[in-house]
PDB file of C-alpha atoms in Angstrom:
ATOM      1  CA  MET S   1     108.387  97.603  65.398  1.00  0.00           C
ATOM      2  CA  TYR S   2     111.906  98.849  64.729  1.00  0.00           C
ATOM      3  CA  ILE S   3     114.947  96.631  65.354  1.00  0.00           C
ATOM      4  CA  PHE S   4     118.637  97.353  65.083  1.00  0.00           C
ATOM      5  CA  GLU S   5     121.905  95.941  66.314  1.00  0.00           C
ATOM      6  CA  SER S   6     124.403  98.205  68.028  1.00  0.00           C
ATOM      7  CA  ASP S   7     128.044  97.687  68.924  1.00  0.00           C
ATOM      8  CA  SER S   8     129.271 100.695  70.878  1.00  0.00           C
ATOM      9  CA  PRO S   9     128.080 103.852  72.644  1.00  0.00           C
ATOM     10  CA  ILE S  10     128.498 107.241  71.000  1.00  0.00           C
ATOM     11  CA  GLN S  11     128.121 109.885  73.682  1.00  0.00           C
ATOM     12  CA  LYS S  12     127.769 110.270  77.413  1.00  0.00           C
ATOM     13  CA  ARG S  13     124.729 111.417  79.375  1.00  0.00           C
ATOM     14  CA  ASP S  14     126.013 112.979  82.611  1.00  0.00           C
ATOM     15  CA  GLU S  15     122.682 112.931  84.481  1.00  0.00           C
ATOM     16  CA  PHE S  16     122.797 109.177  84.952  1.00  0.00           C
ATOM     17  CA  GLY S  17     126.468 109.187  85.899  1.00  0.00           C
ATOM     18  CA  LYS S  18     125.728 111.529  88.781  1.00  0.00           C
ATOM     19  CA  CYS S  19     123.284 108.960  90.178  1.00  0.00           C
ATOM     20  CA  LEU S  20     125.694 106.017  90.044  1.00  0.00           C
ATOM     21  CA  PRO S  21     127.314 106.309  93.500  1.00  0.00           C
ATOM     22  CA  ASP S  22     123.890 106.276  95.145  1.00  0.00           C
ATOM     23  CA  LEU S  23     122.719 103.328  93.022  1.00  0.00           C
ATOM     24  CA  VAL S  24     125.807 101.301  93.863  1.00  0.00           C
ATOM     25  CA  ASP S  25     125.294 101.979  97.576  1.00  0.00           C
ATOM     26  CA  CYS S  26     121.716 100.672  97.588  1.00  0.00           C
ATOM     27  CA  VAL S  27     122.101  97.557  95.403  1.00  0.00           C
ATOM     28  CA  GLY S  28     120.308  94.706  97.160  1.00  0.00           C
ATOM     29  CA  LEU S  29     118.180  97.075  99.268  1.00  0.00           C
ATOM     30  CA  GLU S  30     114.462  97.791  98.916  1.00  0.00           C
ATOM     31  CA  SER S  31     115.264 101.352  97.851  1.00  0.00           C
ATOM     32  CA  PHE S  32     117.277 100.293  94.791  1.00  0.00           C
ATOM     33  CA  GLU S  33     114.420  99.902  92.315  1.00  0.00           C
ATOM     34  CA  GLY S  34     112.863 103.251  93.170  1.00  0.00           C
ATOM     35  CA  ARG S  35     116.195 105.034  92.861  1.00  0.00           C
ATOM     36  CA  LEU S  36     116.941 103.299  89.578  1.00  0.00           C
ATOM     37  CA  ALA S  37     113.571 104.523  88.270  1.00  0.00           C
ATOM     38  CA  ALA S  38     114.367 108.068  89.395  1.00  0.00           C
ATOM     39  CA  ALA S  39     117.769 107.951  87.691  1.00  0.00           C
ATOM     40  CA  THR S  40     116.394 106.709  84.362  1.00  0.00           C
ATOM     41  CA  ALA S  41     113.576 109.262  84.530  1.00  0.00           C
ATOM     42  CA  LEU S  42     116.063 112.098  85.068  1.00  0.00           C
ATOM     43  CA  ALA S  43     118.579 110.970  82.456  1.00  0.00           C
ATOM     44  CA  PHE S  44     116.451 109.273  79.810  1.00  0.00           C
ATOM     45  CA  ASP S  45     112.919 110.631  80.335  1.00  0.00           C
ATOM     46  CA  CYS S  46     111.508 107.174  81.151  1.00  0.00           C
ATOM     47  CA  ALA S  47     108.456 106.492  83.282  1.00  0.00           C
ATOM     48  CA  HIS S  48     109.692 103.087  84.350  1.00  0.00           C
ATOM     49  CA  LEU S  49     112.283 100.407  83.681  1.00  0.00           C
ATOM     50  CA  THR S  50     111.843  96.646  83.765  1.00  0.00           C
ATOM     51  CA  ALA S  51     114.222  93.718  83.462  1.00  0.00           C
ATOM     52  CA  PHE S  52     113.402  90.062  82.857  1.00  0.00           C
ATOM     53  CA  ASN S  53     115.607  87.073  82.247  1.00  0.00           C
ATOM     54  CA  PHE S  54     114.669  84.333  79.807  1.00  0.00           C
ATOM     55  CA  TYR S  55     116.016  80.830  80.383  1.00  0.00           C
ATOM     56  CA  LYS S  56     115.464  78.416  77.507  1.00  0.00           C
ATOM     57  CA  ASP S  57     111.706  78.131  76.835  1.00  0.00           C
ATOM     58  CA  ASN S  58     110.610  78.937  80.382  1.00  0.00           C
ATOM     59  CA  ALA S  59     108.407  81.896  81.234  1.00  0.00           C
ATOM     60  CA  PRO S  60     110.483  85.005  81.942  1.00  0.00           C
ATOM     61  CA  ARG S  61     111.506  85.837  85.494  1.00  0.00           C
ATOM     62  CA  LYS S  62     111.304  89.378  86.814  1.00  0.00           C
ATOM     63  CA  MET S  63     114.641  90.865  87.860  1.00  0.00           C
ATOM     64  CA  VAL S  64     113.691  94.522  88.373  1.00  0.00           C
ATOM     65  CA  MET S  65     110.421  96.460  88.204  1.00  0.00           C
ATOM     66  CA  SER S  66     111.199 100.170  88.732  1.00  0.00           C
ATOM     67  CA  ALA S  67     108.616 102.924  88.380  1.00  0.00           C
ATOM     68  CA  ILE S  68     108.497 106.602  89.292  1.00  0.00           C
ATOM     69  CA  ASP S  69     104.735 106.317  89.812  1.00  0.00           C
ATOM     70  CA  ASN S  70     101.998 103.680  89.510  1.00  0.00           C
ATOM     71  CA  GLN S  71     104.325 101.107  91.094  1.00  0.00           C
ATOM     72  CA  ALA S  72     101.443  98.777  91.962  1.00  0.00           C
ATOM     73  CA  SER S  73     100.162  98.876  88.378  1.00  0.00           C
ATOM     74  CA  VAL S  74     103.644  98.225  87.022  1.00  0.00           C
ATOM     75  CA  GLU S  75     104.127  95.261  89.387  1.00  0.00           C
ATOM     76  CA  GLU S  76     100.784  93.812  88.323  1.00  0.00           C
ATOM     77  CA  ALA S  77     101.657  94.359  84.651  1.00  0.00           C
ATOM     78  CA  GLY S  78     104.925  92.517  85.185  1.00  0.00           C
ATOM     79  CA  LYS S  79     103.102  89.620  86.791  1.00  0.00           C
ATOM     80  CA  ARG S  80     100.574  89.406  83.959  1.00  0.00           C
ATOM     81  CA  TYR S  81     103.360  89.655  81.406  1.00  0.00           C
ATOM     82  CA  SER S  82     105.269  86.728  82.958  1.00  0.00           C
ATOM     83  CA  GLU S  83     102.157  84.588  83.333  1.00  0.00           C
ATOM     84  CA  VAL S  84     100.257  85.352  80.128  1.00  0.00           C
ATOM     85  CA  HIS S  85     101.559  87.857  77.609  1.00  0.00           C
ATOM     86  CA  TRP S  86     105.240  87.133  77.073  1.00  0.00           C
ATOM     87  CA  LYS S  87     104.640  84.611  74.295  1.00  0.00           C
ATOM     88  CA  ILE S  88     102.919  87.188  72.076  1.00  0.00           C
ATOM     89  CA  ASP S  89     105.334  90.021  72.803  1.00  0.00           C
ATOM     90  CA  PRO S  90     106.930  90.930  69.432  1.00  0.00           C
ATOM     91  CA  THR S  91     110.236  91.418  71.238  1.00  0.00           C
ATOM     92  CA  ASN S  92     110.308  87.714  72.027  1.00  0.00           C
ATOM     93  CA  LEU S  93     109.777  86.772  68.396  1.00  0.00           C
ATOM     94  CA  PHE S  94     113.085  88.499  67.787  1.00  0.00           C
ATOM     95  CA  ARG S  95     114.637  86.895  70.889  1.00  0.00           C
ATOM     96  CA  ASP S  96     114.092  83.456  69.366  1.00  0.00           C
ATOM     97  CA  ARG S  97     116.829  84.170  66.839  1.00  0.00           C
ATOM     98  CA  ASN S  98     120.423  83.151  67.556  1.00  0.00           C
ATOM     99  CA  LEU S  99     121.657  86.225  69.403  1.00  0.00           C
ATOM    100  CA  GLU S 100     125.396  86.560  69.875  1.00  0.00           C
ATOM    101  CA  VAL S 101     126.682  86.519  73.450  1.00  0.00           C
ATOM    102  CA  GLY S 102     127.762  89.985  74.567  1.00  0.00           C
ATOM    103  CA  LYS S 103     126.048  91.916  71.767  1.00  0.00           C
ATOM    104  CA  TYR S 104     123.206  94.389  72.196  1.00  0.00           C
ATOM    105  CA  TYR S 105     119.960  94.359  70.229  1.00  0.00           C
ATOM    106  CA  TRP S 106     117.425  97.169  70.492  1.00  0.00           C
ATOM    107  CA  VAL S 107     113.758  96.521  69.729  1.00  0.00           C
ATOM    108  CA  LEU S 108     111.493  99.580  69.606  1.00  0.00           C
ATOM    109  CA  THR S 109     107.728  99.205  69.899  1.00  0.00           C
ATOM    110  CA  SER S 110     104.704 101.357  70.661  1.00  0.00           C
ATOM    111  CA  SER S 111     101.229 100.621  71.937  1.00  0.00           C
ATOM    112  CA  ASN S 112      99.643 101.155  68.517  1.00  0.00           C
ATOM    113  CA  GLU S 113     101.512  98.048  67.292  1.00  0.00           C
ATOM    114  CA  VAL S 114      99.854  95.778  69.870  1.00  0.00           C
ATOM    115  CA  ASP S 115      96.879  93.857  68.496  1.00  0.00           C
ATOM    116  CA  ASP S 116      95.907  91.753  71.518  1.00  0.00           C
ATOM    117  CA  PRO S 117      93.422  93.806  73.607  1.00  0.00           C
ATOM    118  CA  ASP S 118      94.286  92.150  76.932  1.00  0.00           C
ATOM    119  CA  TYR S 119      98.020  92.603  76.426  1.00  0.00           C
ATOM    120  CA  LEU S 120      97.433  96.213  75.383  1.00  0.00           C
ATOM    121  CA  SER S 121      95.312  96.877  78.458  1.00  0.00           C
ATOM    122  CA  ASP S 122      97.500  95.082  81.011  1.00  0.00           C
ATOM    123  CA  CYS S 123     100.943  96.214  79.874  1.00  0.00           C
ATOM    124  CA  TYR S 124     100.352  99.574  78.216  1.00  0.00           C
ATOM    125  CA  HIS S 125      97.085 101.269  79.174  1.00  0.00           C
ATOM    126  CA  GLU S 126      97.109 100.304  82.861  1.00  0.00           C
ATOM    127  CA  THR S 127     100.669 101.585  83.245  1.00  0.00           C
ATOM    128  CA  GLN S 128     100.055 104.631  81.003  1.00  0.00           C
ATOM    129  CA  ILE S 129     102.894 103.618  78.680  1.00  0.00           C
ATOM    130  CA  TYR S 130     103.040 104.323  74.970  1.00  0.00           C
ATOM    131  CA  TYR S 131     106.646 103.751  73.838  1.00  0.00           C
ATOM    132  CA  ARG S 132     109.050 100.969  74.780  1.00  0.00           C
ATOM    133  CA  ALA S 133     112.729 100.493  73.958  1.00  0.00           C
ATOM    134  CA  SER S 134     113.847  96.966  74.852  1.00  0.00           C
ATOM    135  CA  LEU S 135     117.491  96.018  74.910  1.00  0.00           C
ATOM    136  CA  LEU S 136     118.239  92.314  74.544  1.00  0.00           C
ATOM    137  CA  ARG S 137     121.576  91.068  75.782  1.00  0.00           C
ATOM    138  CA  ARG S 138     122.607  87.450  75.584  1.00  0.00           C
ATOM    139  CA  PHE S 139     124.563  86.142  78.547  1.00  0.00           C
ATOM    140  CA  PRO S 140     125.967  82.589  78.598  1.00  0.00           C
ATOM    141  CA  GLU S 141     123.303  81.452  81.053  1.00  0.00           C
ATOM    142  CA  TYR S 142     120.240  83.429  79.889  1.00  0.00           C
ATOM    143  CA  THR S 143     118.974  86.388  77.855  1.00  0.00           C
ATOM    144  CA  MET S 144     118.236  89.619  79.687  1.00  0.00           C
ATOM    145  CA  LYS S 145     115.574  91.974  78.382  1.00  0.00           C
ATOM    146  CA  LEU S 146     116.000  95.464  79.769  1.00  0.00           C
ATOM    147  CA  SER S 147     113.069  97.710  78.789  1.00  0.00           C
ATOM    148  CA  PHE S 148     112.803 101.484  79.037  1.00  0.00           C
ATOM    149  CA  HIS S 149     109.211 102.759  78.986  1.00  0.00           C
ATOM    150  CA  ARG S 150     107.883 106.199  78.098  1.00  0.00           C
ATOM    151  CA  LYS S 151     104.536 107.910  78.314  1.00  0.00           C
ATOM    152  CA  ARG S 152     103.170 109.420  75.121  1.00  0.00           C
ATOM    153  CA  VAL S 153     104.054 112.978  76.105  1.00  0.00           C
ATOM    154  CA  ALA S 154     107.764 112.078  76.251  1.00  0.00           C
ATOM    155  CA  GLY S 155     107.790 111.058  72.584  1.00  0.00           C
ATOM    156  CA  GLU S 156     109.333 108.072  70.865  1.00  0.00           C
ATOM    157  CA  PHE S 157     112.923 106.977  71.416  1.00  0.00           C
ATOM    158  CA  LEU S 158     115.321 108.462  68.879  1.00  0.00           C
ATOM    159  CA  ARG S 159     118.609 106.879  67.849  1.00  0.00           C
ATOM    160  CA  GLY S 160     120.709 109.539  69.585  1.00  0.00           C
ATOM    161  CA  GLN S 161     118.763 109.054  72.817  1.00  0.00           C
ATOM    162  CA  LEU S 162     119.382 105.314  72.687  1.00  0.00           C
ATOM    163  CA  ASP S 163     123.093 106.022  72.241  1.00  0.00           C
ATOM    164  CA  ASN S 164     122.928 108.014  75.481  1.00  0.00           C
ATOM    165  CA  ILE S 165     121.300 105.067  77.251  1.00  0.00           C
ATOM    166  CA  GLN S 166     123.752 102.612  75.761  1.00  0.00           C
ATOM    167  CA  TYR S 167     126.700 104.516  77.209  1.00  0.00           C
ATOM    168  CA  TYR S 168     125.568 103.189  80.601  1.00  0.00           C
ATOM    169  CA  VAL S 169     123.918  99.947  79.584  1.00  0.00           C
ATOM    170  CA  ASP S 170     126.776  97.699  80.766  1.00  0.00           C
ATOM    171  CA  THR S 171     126.607  99.415  84.134  1.00  0.00           C
ATOM    172  CA  ILE S 172     122.809  99.138  84.338  1.00  0.00           C
ATOM    173  CA  CYS S 173     122.900  95.435  83.439  1.00  0.00           C
ATOM    174  CA  SER S 174     125.582  94.806  86.065  1.00  0.00           C
ATOM    175  CA  LEU S 175     123.626  96.683  88.738  1.00  0.00           C
ATOM    176  CA  VAL S 176     120.426  94.800  87.920  1.00  0.00           C
ATOM    177  CA  ARG S 177     122.150  91.408  87.946  1.00  0.00           C
ATOM    178  CA  ARG S 178     123.892  92.199  91.212  1.00  0.00           C
ATOM    179  CA  HIS S 179     120.682  93.451  92.830  1.00  0.00           C
ATOM    180  CA  ASP S 180     118.792  90.371  91.645  1.00  0.00           C
ATOM    181  CA  ASN S 181     121.422  88.104  93.200  1.00  0.00           C
ATOM    182  CA  MET S 182     121.530  90.021  96.483  1.00  0.00           C
ATOM    183  CA  ARG S 183     117.826  90.472  97.170  1.00  0.00           C
ATOM    184  CA  PRO S 184     116.709  88.751 100.398  1.00  0.00           C
ATOM    185  CA  VAL S 185     115.237  85.260 100.104  1.00  0.00           C
ATOM    186  CA  PRO S 186     111.532  85.210 101.123  1.00  0.00           C
ATOM    187  CA  LYS S 187     110.624  83.503 104.386  1.00  0.00           C
ATOM    188  CA  SER S 188     107.833  81.269 103.075  1.00  0.00           C
ATOM    189  CA  THR S 189     108.982  77.842 101.876  1.00  0.00           C
ATOM    190  CA  ASP S 190     107.420  78.031  98.403  1.00  0.00           C
ATOM    191  CA  ALA S 191     108.691  81.554  97.728  1.00  0.00           C
ATOM    192  CA  ALA S 192     112.145  80.674  99.073  1.00  0.00           C
ATOM    193  CA  ARG S 193     112.295  77.553  96.896  1.00  0.00           C
ATOM    194  CA  ASP S 194     111.418  79.622  93.825  1.00  0.00           C
ATOM    195  CA  ALA S 195     113.983  82.275  94.732  1.00  0.00           C
ATOM    196  CA  TYR S 196     116.745  79.697  95.129  1.00  0.00           C
ATOM    197  CA  THR S 197     115.710  77.985  91.893  1.00  0.00           C
ATOM    198  CA  ASN S 198     116.000  81.277  90.022  1.00  0.00           C
ATOM    199  CA  LYS S 199     119.433  81.952  91.503  1.00  0.00           C
ATOM    200  CA  LEU S 200     120.613  78.477  90.532  1.00  0.00           C
ATOM    201  CA  ILE S 201     119.309  78.867  86.979  1.00  0.00           C
ATOM    202  CA  GLY S 202     121.115  82.173  86.616  1.00  0.00           C
ATOM    203  CA  ARG S 203     124.461  80.954  87.925  1.00  0.00           C
ATOM    204  CA  PHE S 204     124.588  77.259  87.046  1.00  0.00           C
ATOM    205  CA  PRO S 205     122.809  76.640  83.725  1.00  0.00           C
ATOM    206  CA  THR S 206     124.259  73.129  83.373  1.00  0.00           C
ATOM    207  CA  LEU S 207     122.088  71.761  86.197  1.00  0.00           C
ATOM    208  CA  THR S 208     119.207  69.566  85.061  1.00  0.00           C
ATOM    209  CA  GLN S 209     115.642  70.305  86.132  1.00  0.00           C
ATOM    210  CA  ARG S 210     115.722  67.606  88.849  1.00  0.00           C
ATOM    211  CA  GLU S 211     119.119  68.804  90.085  1.00  0.00           C
ATOM    212  CA  LEU S 212     117.740  72.352  90.313  1.00  0.00           C
ATOM    213  CA  GLN S 213     114.699  71.173  92.248  1.00  0.00           C
ATOM    214  CA  THR S 214     116.803  69.095  94.626  1.00  0.00           C
ATOM    215  CA  CYS S 215     119.282  71.896  95.333  1.00  0.00           C
ATOM    216  CA  ALA S 216     116.518  74.467  95.849  1.00  0.00           C
ATOM    217  CA  LEU S 217     114.774  72.226  98.393  1.00  0.00           C
ATOM    218  CA  ILE S 218     118.087  71.552 100.145  1.00  0.00           C
ATOM    219  CA  CYS S 219     118.540  75.328 100.454  1.00  0.00           C
ATOM    220  CA  VAL S 220     115.188  75.761 102.200  1.00  0.00           C
ATOM    221  CA  GLY S 221     116.204  73.121 104.745  1.00  0.00           C
ATOM    222  CA  MET S 222     114.394  69.997 103.589  1.00  0.00           C
ATOM    223  CA  THR S 223     115.826  66.589 104.453  1.00  0.00           C
ATOM    224  CA  SER S 224     116.442  63.993 101.748  1.00  0.00           C
ATOM    225  CA  GLU S 225     113.327  62.148 102.926  1.00  0.00           C
ATOM    226  CA  ALA S 226     111.193  65.283 102.608  1.00  0.00           C
ATOM    227  CA  ILE S 227     112.619  66.046  99.171  1.00  0.00           C
ATOM    228  CA  ALA S 228     111.809  62.511  98.031  1.00  0.00           C
ATOM    229  CA  LEU S 229     108.193  62.889  99.163  1.00  0.00           C
ATOM    230  CA  THR S 230     107.891  66.347  97.587  1.00  0.00           C
ATOM    231  CA  LEU S 231     109.266  65.255  94.206  1.00  0.00           C
ATOM    232  CA  GLY S 232     107.700  61.789  94.250  1.00  0.00           C
ATOM    233  CA  ILE S 233     111.011  59.974  93.883  1.00  0.00           C
ATOM    234  CA  SER S 234     113.094  57.630  96.034  1.00  0.00           C
ATOM    235  CA  ILE S 235     115.647  58.777  98.603  1.00  0.00           C
ATOM    236  CA  ASN S 236     118.409  57.104  96.594  1.00  0.00           C
ATOM    237  CA  THR S 237     117.376  59.116  93.546  1.00  0.00           C
ATOM    238  CA  VAL S 238     117.478  62.324  95.615  1.00  0.00           C
ATOM    239  CA  LEU S 239     120.996  61.430  96.772  1.00  0.00           C
ATOM    240  CA  THR S 240     122.020  60.816  93.144  1.00  0.00           C
ATOM    241  CA  PHE S 241     120.696  64.199  92.022  1.00  0.00           C
ATOM    242  CA  ARG S 242     122.430  65.882  94.973  1.00  0.00           C
ATOM    243  CA  ARG S 243     125.742  64.175  94.225  1.00  0.00           C
ATOM    244  CA  ARG S 244     125.632  65.114  90.540  1.00  0.00           C
ATOM    245  CA  ALA S 245     124.714  68.715  91.322  1.00  0.00           C
ATOM    246  CA  TYR S 246     127.447  69.085  93.926  1.00  0.00           C
ATOM    247  CA  GLN S 247     129.995  67.728  91.446  1.00  0.00           C
ATOM    248  CA  LYS S 248     128.947  70.329  88.867  1.00  0.00           C
ATOM    249  CA  LEU S 249     129.124  73.101  91.484  1.00  0.00           C
ATOM    250  CA  ASN S 250     132.413  71.775  92.905  1.00  0.00           C
ATOM    251  CA  ILE S 251     131.024  71.744  96.455  1.00  0.00           C
ATOM    252  CA  CYS S 252     130.538  69.126  99.168  1.00  0.00           C
ATOM    253  CA  SER S 253     127.843  70.341 101.567  1.00  0.00           C
ATOM    254  CA  GLN S 254     124.631  72.283 102.112  1.00  0.00           C
ATOM    255  CA  ASN S 255     126.607  75.114 103.740  1.00  0.00           C
ATOM    256  CA  GLU S 256     128.786  75.431 100.656  1.00  0.00           C
ATOM    257  CA  LEU S 257     125.673  75.431  98.450  1.00  0.00           C
ATOM    258  CA  LEU S 258     124.183  78.298 100.427  1.00  0.00           C
ATOM    259  CA  ARG S 259     127.482  80.163 100.377  1.00  0.00           C
ATOM    260  CA  VAL S 260     127.783  80.096  96.569  1.00  0.00           C
ATOM    261  CA  LEU S 261     124.273  81.558  96.288  1.00  0.00           C
ATOM    262  CA  HIS S 262     124.914  84.543  98.560  1.00  0.00           C
TER     263      HIS S 262
END
């Protein structure tokens, strides 16, 4: 594993810049992730790109999973990573350090550095990936891990190639964050609750766990009585959590809550 800290880009890679207008136009649409994969493949010779956010000690949440091929395998690898493998990922051992907000940290790994056979199979062999360059960026509310993946034939990431990627990394992070915030909320109650919870975590990190749960269930249309039954607490306690959350968000109603999340 190779780690270094980087402050500024060195040179421009025009191939990605040519793709930007199209990427901006499709942010929030189903086509965005596929087009992002195509752009990074053209400009940086990557087979796929993934982005996760890490909030405190919680399991990571997928933001983007873009692949030029084997999309189903990549999606499954992302699911297994979030559920099982993230704790043994060497990148996350580095993430536990006190990273400075706004700085970039590159962590370079390859499949021959992975000792766990299940992790190796799920996240490297099944997706045909050999090299990974992960960029960690600390935001006030969470840490984003943006990973560029290459097949063996493309070769390892060299410092000059990472400088090319870094020229656009602010833009890529902004596009991913914007797309993650704009993606449609699922129709099922459980999926919608989880989607709203993730949005709240990303935008309002001062909310407590109970305040997050209460606001997420308000967003999916539950009454105070239903929230009380779901969380196993009294209605008065629900009203207290709602009042505290609304004060932190500087809002007064369910409509305002939904508006700040869209």
